[in-house]
Coordinates of C-alpha atoms in Angstrom, one line a residue:
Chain A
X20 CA 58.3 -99.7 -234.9
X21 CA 59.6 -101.2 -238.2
X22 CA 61.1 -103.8 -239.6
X23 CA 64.5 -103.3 -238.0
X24 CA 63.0 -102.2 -234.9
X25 CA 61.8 -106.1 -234.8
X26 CA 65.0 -107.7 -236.0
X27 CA 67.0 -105.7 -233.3
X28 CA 64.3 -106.7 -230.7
X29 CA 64.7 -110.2 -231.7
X30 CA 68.4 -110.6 -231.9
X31 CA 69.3 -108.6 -228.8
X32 CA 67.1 -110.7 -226.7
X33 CA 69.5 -112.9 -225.7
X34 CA 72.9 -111.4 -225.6
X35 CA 75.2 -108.5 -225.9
X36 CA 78.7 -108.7 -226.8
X37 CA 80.8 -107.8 -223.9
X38 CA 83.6 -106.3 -226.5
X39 CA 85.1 -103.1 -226.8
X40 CA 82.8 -101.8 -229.0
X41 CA 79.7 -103.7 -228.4
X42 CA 77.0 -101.9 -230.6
X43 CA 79.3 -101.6 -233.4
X44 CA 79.6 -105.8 -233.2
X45 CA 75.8 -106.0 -232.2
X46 CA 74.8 -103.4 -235.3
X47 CA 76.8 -105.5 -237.8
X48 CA 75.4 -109.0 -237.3
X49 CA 71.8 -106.4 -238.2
X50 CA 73.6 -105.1 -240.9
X51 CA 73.4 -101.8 -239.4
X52 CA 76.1 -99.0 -238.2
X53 CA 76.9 -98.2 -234.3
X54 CA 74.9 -94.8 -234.2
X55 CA 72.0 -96.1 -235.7
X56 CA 71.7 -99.1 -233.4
X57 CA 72.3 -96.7 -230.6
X58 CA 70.0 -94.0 -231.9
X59 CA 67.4 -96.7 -232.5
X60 CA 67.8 -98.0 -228.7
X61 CA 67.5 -94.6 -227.6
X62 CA 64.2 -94.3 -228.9
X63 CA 63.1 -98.1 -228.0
X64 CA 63.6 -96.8 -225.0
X65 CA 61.8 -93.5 -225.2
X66 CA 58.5 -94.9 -226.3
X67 CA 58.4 -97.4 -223.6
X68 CA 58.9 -100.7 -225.9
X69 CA 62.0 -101.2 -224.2
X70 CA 61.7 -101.1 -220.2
X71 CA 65.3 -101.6 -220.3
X72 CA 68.5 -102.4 -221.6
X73 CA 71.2 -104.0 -219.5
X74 CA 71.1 -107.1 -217.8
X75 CA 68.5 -109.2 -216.1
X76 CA 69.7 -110.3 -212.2
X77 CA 68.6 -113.6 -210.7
X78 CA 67.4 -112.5 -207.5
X79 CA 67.6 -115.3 -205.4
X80 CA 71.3 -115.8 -206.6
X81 CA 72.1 -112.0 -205.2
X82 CA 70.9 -113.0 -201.8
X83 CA 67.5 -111.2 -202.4
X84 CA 63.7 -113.1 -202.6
X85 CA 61.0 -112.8 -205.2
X86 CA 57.5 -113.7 -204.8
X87 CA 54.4 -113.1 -206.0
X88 CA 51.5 -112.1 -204.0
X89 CA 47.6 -111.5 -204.3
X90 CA 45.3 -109.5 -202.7
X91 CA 41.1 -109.7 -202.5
X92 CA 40.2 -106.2 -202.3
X93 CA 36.4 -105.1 -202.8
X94 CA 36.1 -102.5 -205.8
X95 CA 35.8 -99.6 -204.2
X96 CA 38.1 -99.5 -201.8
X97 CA 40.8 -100.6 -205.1
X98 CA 42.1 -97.5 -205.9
X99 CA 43.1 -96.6 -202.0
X100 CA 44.5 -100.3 -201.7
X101 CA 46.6 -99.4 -205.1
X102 CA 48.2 -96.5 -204.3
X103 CA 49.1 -98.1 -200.6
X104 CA 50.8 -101.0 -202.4
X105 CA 52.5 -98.8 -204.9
X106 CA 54.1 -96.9 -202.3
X107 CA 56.2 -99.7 -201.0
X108 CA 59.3 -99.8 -202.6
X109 CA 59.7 -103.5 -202.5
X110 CA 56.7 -103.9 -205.0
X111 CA 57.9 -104.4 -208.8
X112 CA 54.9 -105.3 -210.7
X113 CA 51.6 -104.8 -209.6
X114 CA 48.3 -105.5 -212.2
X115 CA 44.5 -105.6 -211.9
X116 CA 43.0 -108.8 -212.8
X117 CA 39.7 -110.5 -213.6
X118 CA 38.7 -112.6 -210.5
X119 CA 38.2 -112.3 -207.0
X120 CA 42.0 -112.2 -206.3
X121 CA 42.1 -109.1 -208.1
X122 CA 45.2 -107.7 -207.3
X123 CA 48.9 -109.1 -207.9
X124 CA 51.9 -108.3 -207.4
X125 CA 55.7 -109.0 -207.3
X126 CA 57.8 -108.3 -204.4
X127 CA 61.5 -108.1 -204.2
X128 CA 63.6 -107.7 -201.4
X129 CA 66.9 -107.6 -200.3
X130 CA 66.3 -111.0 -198.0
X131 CA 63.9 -114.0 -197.7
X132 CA 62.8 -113.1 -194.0
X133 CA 61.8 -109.2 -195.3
X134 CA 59.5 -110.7 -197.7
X135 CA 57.2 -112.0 -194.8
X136 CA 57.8 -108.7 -193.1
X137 CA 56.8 -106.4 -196.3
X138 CA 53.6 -108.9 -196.3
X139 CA 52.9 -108.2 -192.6
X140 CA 53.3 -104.3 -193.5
X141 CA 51.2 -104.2 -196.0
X142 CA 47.9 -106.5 -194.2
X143 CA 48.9 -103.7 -191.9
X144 CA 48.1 -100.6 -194.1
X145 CA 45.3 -102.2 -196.1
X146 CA 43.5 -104.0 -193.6
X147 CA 43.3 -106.8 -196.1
X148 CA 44.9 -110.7 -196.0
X149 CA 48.0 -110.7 -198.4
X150 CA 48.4 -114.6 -200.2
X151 CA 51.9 -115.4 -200.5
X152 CA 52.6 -117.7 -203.8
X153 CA 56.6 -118.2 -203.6
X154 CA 58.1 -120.3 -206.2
X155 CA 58.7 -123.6 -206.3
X156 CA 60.3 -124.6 -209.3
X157 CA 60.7 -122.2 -212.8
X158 CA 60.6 -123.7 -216.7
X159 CA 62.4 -122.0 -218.6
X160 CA 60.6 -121.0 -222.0
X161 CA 63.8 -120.0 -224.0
X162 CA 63.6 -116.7 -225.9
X163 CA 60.7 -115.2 -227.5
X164 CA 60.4 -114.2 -231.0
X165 CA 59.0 -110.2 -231.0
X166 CA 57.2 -110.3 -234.6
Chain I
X25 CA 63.8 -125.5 -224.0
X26 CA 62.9 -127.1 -221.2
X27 CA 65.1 -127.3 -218.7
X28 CA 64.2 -126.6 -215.2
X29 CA 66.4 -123.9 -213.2
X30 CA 65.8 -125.0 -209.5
X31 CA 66.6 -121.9 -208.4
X32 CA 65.1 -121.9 -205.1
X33 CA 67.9 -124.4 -204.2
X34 CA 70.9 -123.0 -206.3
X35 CA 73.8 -121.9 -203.8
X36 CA 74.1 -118.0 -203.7
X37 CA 77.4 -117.2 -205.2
X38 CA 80.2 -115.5 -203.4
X39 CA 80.1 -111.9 -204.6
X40 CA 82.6 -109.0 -203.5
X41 CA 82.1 -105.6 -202.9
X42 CA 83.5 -104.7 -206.8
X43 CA 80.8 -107.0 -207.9
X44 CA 77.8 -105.5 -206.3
X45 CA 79.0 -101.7 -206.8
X46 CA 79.3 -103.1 -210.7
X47 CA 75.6 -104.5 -210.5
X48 CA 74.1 -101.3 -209.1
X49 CA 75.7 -99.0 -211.7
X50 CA 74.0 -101.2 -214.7
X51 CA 70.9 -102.1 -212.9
X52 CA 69.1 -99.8 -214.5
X53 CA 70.6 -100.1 -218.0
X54 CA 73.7 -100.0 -219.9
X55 CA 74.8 -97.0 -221.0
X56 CA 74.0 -96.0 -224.9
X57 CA 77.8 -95.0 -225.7
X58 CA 80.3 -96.1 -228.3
X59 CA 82.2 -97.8 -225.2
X60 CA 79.8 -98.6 -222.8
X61 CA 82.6 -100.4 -220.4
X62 CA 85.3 -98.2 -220.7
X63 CA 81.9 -95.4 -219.4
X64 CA 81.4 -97.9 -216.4
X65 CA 84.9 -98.9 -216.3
X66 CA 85.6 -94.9 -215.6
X67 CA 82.7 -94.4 -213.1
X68 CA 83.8 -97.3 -211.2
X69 CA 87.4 -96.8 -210.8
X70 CA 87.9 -100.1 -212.8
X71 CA 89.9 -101.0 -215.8
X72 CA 87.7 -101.6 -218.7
X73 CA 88.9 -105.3 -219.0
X74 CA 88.0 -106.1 -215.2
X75 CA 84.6 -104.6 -215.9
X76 CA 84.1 -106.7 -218.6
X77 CA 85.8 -110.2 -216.7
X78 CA 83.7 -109.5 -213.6
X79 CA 80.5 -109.3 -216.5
X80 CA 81.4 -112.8 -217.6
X81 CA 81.8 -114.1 -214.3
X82 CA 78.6 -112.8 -213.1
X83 CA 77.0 -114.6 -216.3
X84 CA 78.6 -118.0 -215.6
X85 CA 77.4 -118.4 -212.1
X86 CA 73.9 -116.8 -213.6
X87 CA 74.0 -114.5 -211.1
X88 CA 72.9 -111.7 -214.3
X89 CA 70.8 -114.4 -216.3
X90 CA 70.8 -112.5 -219.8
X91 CA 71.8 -109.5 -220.9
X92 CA 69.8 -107.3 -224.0
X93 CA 66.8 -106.0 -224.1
X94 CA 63.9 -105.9 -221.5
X95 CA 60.7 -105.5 -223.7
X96 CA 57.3 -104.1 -222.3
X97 CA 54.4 -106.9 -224.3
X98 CA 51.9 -104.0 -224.0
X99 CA 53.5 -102.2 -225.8
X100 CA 54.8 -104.1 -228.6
X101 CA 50.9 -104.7 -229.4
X102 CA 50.6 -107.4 -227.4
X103 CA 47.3 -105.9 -225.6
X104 CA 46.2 -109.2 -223.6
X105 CA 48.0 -111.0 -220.9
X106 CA 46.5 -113.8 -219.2
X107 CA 47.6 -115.3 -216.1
X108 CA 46.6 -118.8 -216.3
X109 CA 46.5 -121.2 -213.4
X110 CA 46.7 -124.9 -213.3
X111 CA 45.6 -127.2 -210.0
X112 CA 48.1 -129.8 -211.3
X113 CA 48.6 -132.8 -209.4
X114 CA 51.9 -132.8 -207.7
X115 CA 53.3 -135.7 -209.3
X116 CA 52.5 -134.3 -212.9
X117 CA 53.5 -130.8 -212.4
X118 CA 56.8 -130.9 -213.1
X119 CA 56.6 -133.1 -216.7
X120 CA 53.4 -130.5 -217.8
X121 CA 55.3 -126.9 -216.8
X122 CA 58.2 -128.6 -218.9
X123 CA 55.7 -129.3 -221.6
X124 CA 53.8 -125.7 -221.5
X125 CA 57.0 -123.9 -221.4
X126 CA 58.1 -124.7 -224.9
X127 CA 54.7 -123.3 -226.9
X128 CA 55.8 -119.7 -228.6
X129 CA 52.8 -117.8 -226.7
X130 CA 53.8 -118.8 -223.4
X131 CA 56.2 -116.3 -222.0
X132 CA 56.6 -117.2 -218.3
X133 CA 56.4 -121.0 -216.5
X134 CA 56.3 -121.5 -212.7
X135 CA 55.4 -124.0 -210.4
X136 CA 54.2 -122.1 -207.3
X137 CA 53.0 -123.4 -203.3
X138 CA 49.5 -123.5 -203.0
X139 CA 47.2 -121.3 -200.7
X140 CA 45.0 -123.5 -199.5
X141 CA 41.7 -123.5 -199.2
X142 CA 41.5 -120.0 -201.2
X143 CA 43.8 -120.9 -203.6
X144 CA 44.4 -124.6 -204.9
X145 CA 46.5 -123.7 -208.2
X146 CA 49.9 -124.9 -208.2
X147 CA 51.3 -124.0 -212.1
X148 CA 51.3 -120.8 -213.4
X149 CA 51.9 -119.8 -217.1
X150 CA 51.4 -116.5 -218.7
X151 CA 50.1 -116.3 -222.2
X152 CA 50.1 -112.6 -224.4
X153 CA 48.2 -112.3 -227.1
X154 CA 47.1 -109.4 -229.7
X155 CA 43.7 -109.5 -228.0
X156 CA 41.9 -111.3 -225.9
X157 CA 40.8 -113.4 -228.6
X158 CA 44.2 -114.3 -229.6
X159 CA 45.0 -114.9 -225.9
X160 CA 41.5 -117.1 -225.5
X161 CA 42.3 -119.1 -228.9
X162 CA 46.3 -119.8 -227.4
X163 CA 45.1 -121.3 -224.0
X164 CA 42.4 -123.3 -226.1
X165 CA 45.3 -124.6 -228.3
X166 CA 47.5 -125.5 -225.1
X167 CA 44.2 -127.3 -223.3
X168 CA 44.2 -129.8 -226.7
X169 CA 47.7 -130.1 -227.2
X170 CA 48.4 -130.9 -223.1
X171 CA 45.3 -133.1 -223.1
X172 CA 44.3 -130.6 -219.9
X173 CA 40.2 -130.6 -220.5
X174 CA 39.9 -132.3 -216.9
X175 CA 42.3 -130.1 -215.1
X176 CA 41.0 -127.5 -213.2
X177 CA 42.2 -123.4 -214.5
X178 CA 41.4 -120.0 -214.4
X179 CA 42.1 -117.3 -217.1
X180 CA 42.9 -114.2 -214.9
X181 CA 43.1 -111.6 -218.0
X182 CA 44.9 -108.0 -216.7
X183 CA 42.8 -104.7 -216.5
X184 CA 45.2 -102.3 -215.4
X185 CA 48.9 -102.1 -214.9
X186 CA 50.1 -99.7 -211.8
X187 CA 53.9 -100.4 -211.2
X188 CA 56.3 -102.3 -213.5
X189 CA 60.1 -101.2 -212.9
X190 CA 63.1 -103.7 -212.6
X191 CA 63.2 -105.3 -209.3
X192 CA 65.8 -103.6 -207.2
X193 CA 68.0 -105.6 -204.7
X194 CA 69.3 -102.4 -203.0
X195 CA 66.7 -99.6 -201.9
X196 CA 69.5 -97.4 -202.6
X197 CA 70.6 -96.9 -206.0
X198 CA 74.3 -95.1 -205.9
X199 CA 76.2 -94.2 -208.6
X200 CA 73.7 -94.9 -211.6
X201 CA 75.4 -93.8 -215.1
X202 CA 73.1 -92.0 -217.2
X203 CA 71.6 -93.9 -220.2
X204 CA 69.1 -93.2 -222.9
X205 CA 66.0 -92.6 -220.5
X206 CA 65.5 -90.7 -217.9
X207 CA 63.9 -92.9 -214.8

């Protein structure tokens, strides 16, 4: 990543022209041309910096339900519990953590009531208590610079 | 900076079938074209300038919150994340997450129910960092500046990521136009 990596990183953070030719407006506030904005993107993208580039729903305002949810599993029964987790298509993120909740994860469904139902599924298939954290109220911390 | 979104509250818009086949074919990404509506437009059987109206629309209500980039902190170098937990009392939670949300190295805020008794922390923030030094030396800086020495916290630092993809609201996908990665 250079320079203009970071600037494009920084200024496309928060919106996208929805023009006819939206990289060639984007690439000209970055002093840059439409097939190099693209081209960089492309590789953004390639090397994993960039999960994605598009828009970011609102779940709850599609009718779907977030939450986030934590699991106490013993250490050596982690990587079994993992890959059981994993498999459920309704889990987005899922990290390893320091304490004795150890393992968290975000689900998303389609509906509120299927979050409780994924949760019963998966207590199910690991044997293990799920905690349910939903959210209660978000803060919204603005945009982020990169670098 | 720091306004609350109560979005556990907020009405769910009214969207039509047009909308939510228009949401599925970007979910994943818009595509990395001269003329990326006029590519969805196509795919969708939609004139380009309904594609990008509907776009607009589905901005205003906030049912897409942003549109850009979606970065991955790892990485961009940012090699610690911390989950950091607050047991905030319920009449001070609201004024603090509003307070924490507007330092640089805080990246998410939420206030979040309780599991009680296993679990008696009620705000959440997530804090990168370079290292876990860096990380450490940001949640120090937010204990002075939030006079927080008496609340109670844990620092739940990440080991390992296994999943991170987009959350989907449709198991699914149909009609996905192809963009710079493969998924």
């Amino acid at each position: 990543m250079d320079a203009v990596d970071k600037r494009i990183l920084n200024v496309l953070q928060g919106e996208f022209p929805l023009s006819e030719r939206p990289y060639a407006d984007a690439a000209a506030r970055l002093g840059l041309n439409e097939a190099e904005l693209i081209q960089r993107l492309q590789r953004l993208l390639a090397t994993g910096v960039l999960s994605r580039f598009g828009p970011m729903y609102h779940a709850e305002r599609l009718g779907g339900a977030l939450t986030l949810a934590a699991m106490k599993v013993p250490p050596d029964d982690f990587d079994r519990v993992a890959a059981i987790v994993n498999a459920f298509p309704e889990v987005a993120h899922n990290y390893a953590r320091d304490h004795s909740f150890n393992m968290w994860f975000v689900l998303a469904t389609e509906t509120r009531e299927r979050i409780a139902d994924v949760i019963a599924e998966i207590e199910r298939a690991t044997g293990y208590r799920v905690h349910d954290f939903p959210k209660l109220e978000e803060f919204y911390v603005g945009l982020r610079l990169i670098a | 900076m720091g306004l609350i979104s109560a979005v556990a509250t907020a009405p769910t818009p009214a969207l039509d079938e047009r909308d939510r086949a228009l949401l599925e074919t970007i979910r994943n990404g818009l595509p990395l074209v001269a003329k990326p509506y006029a590519a969805i437009a196509a795919a969708l059987g939609m004139s380009e300038r309904e594609v990008t109206e509907r776009l607009q629309a589905l901005l205003g209500n906030g049912v897409i919150k942003r549109f850009g980039i979606v970065v991955r902190h790892h990485e961009l170098g940012y090699g610690a994340n911390a989950m950091v937990v607050w047991d905030v009392p319920d009449a001070r939670v609201a004024r603090l997450g509003r307070r924490m949300a507007m330092f640089d190295f805080v990246t998410l805020c939420y206030r979040r129910a309780r599991s009680l008794p296993a679990w008696r922390y009620n705000l959440y923030c997530m804090i990168h960092g370079r290292d876990r030094a860096a990380a450490e030396a940001n949640i120090a800086k937010l204990i002075e500046a939030c006079d927080l020495r008496t609340v109670p916290h844990a620092v739940l630092f990440s080991r390992r990521r296994f999943k991170q993809c987009g959350a989907s609201y449709r198991d699914q996908p149909t009609g996905n136009i192809k963009h710079g990665r493969g998924r």
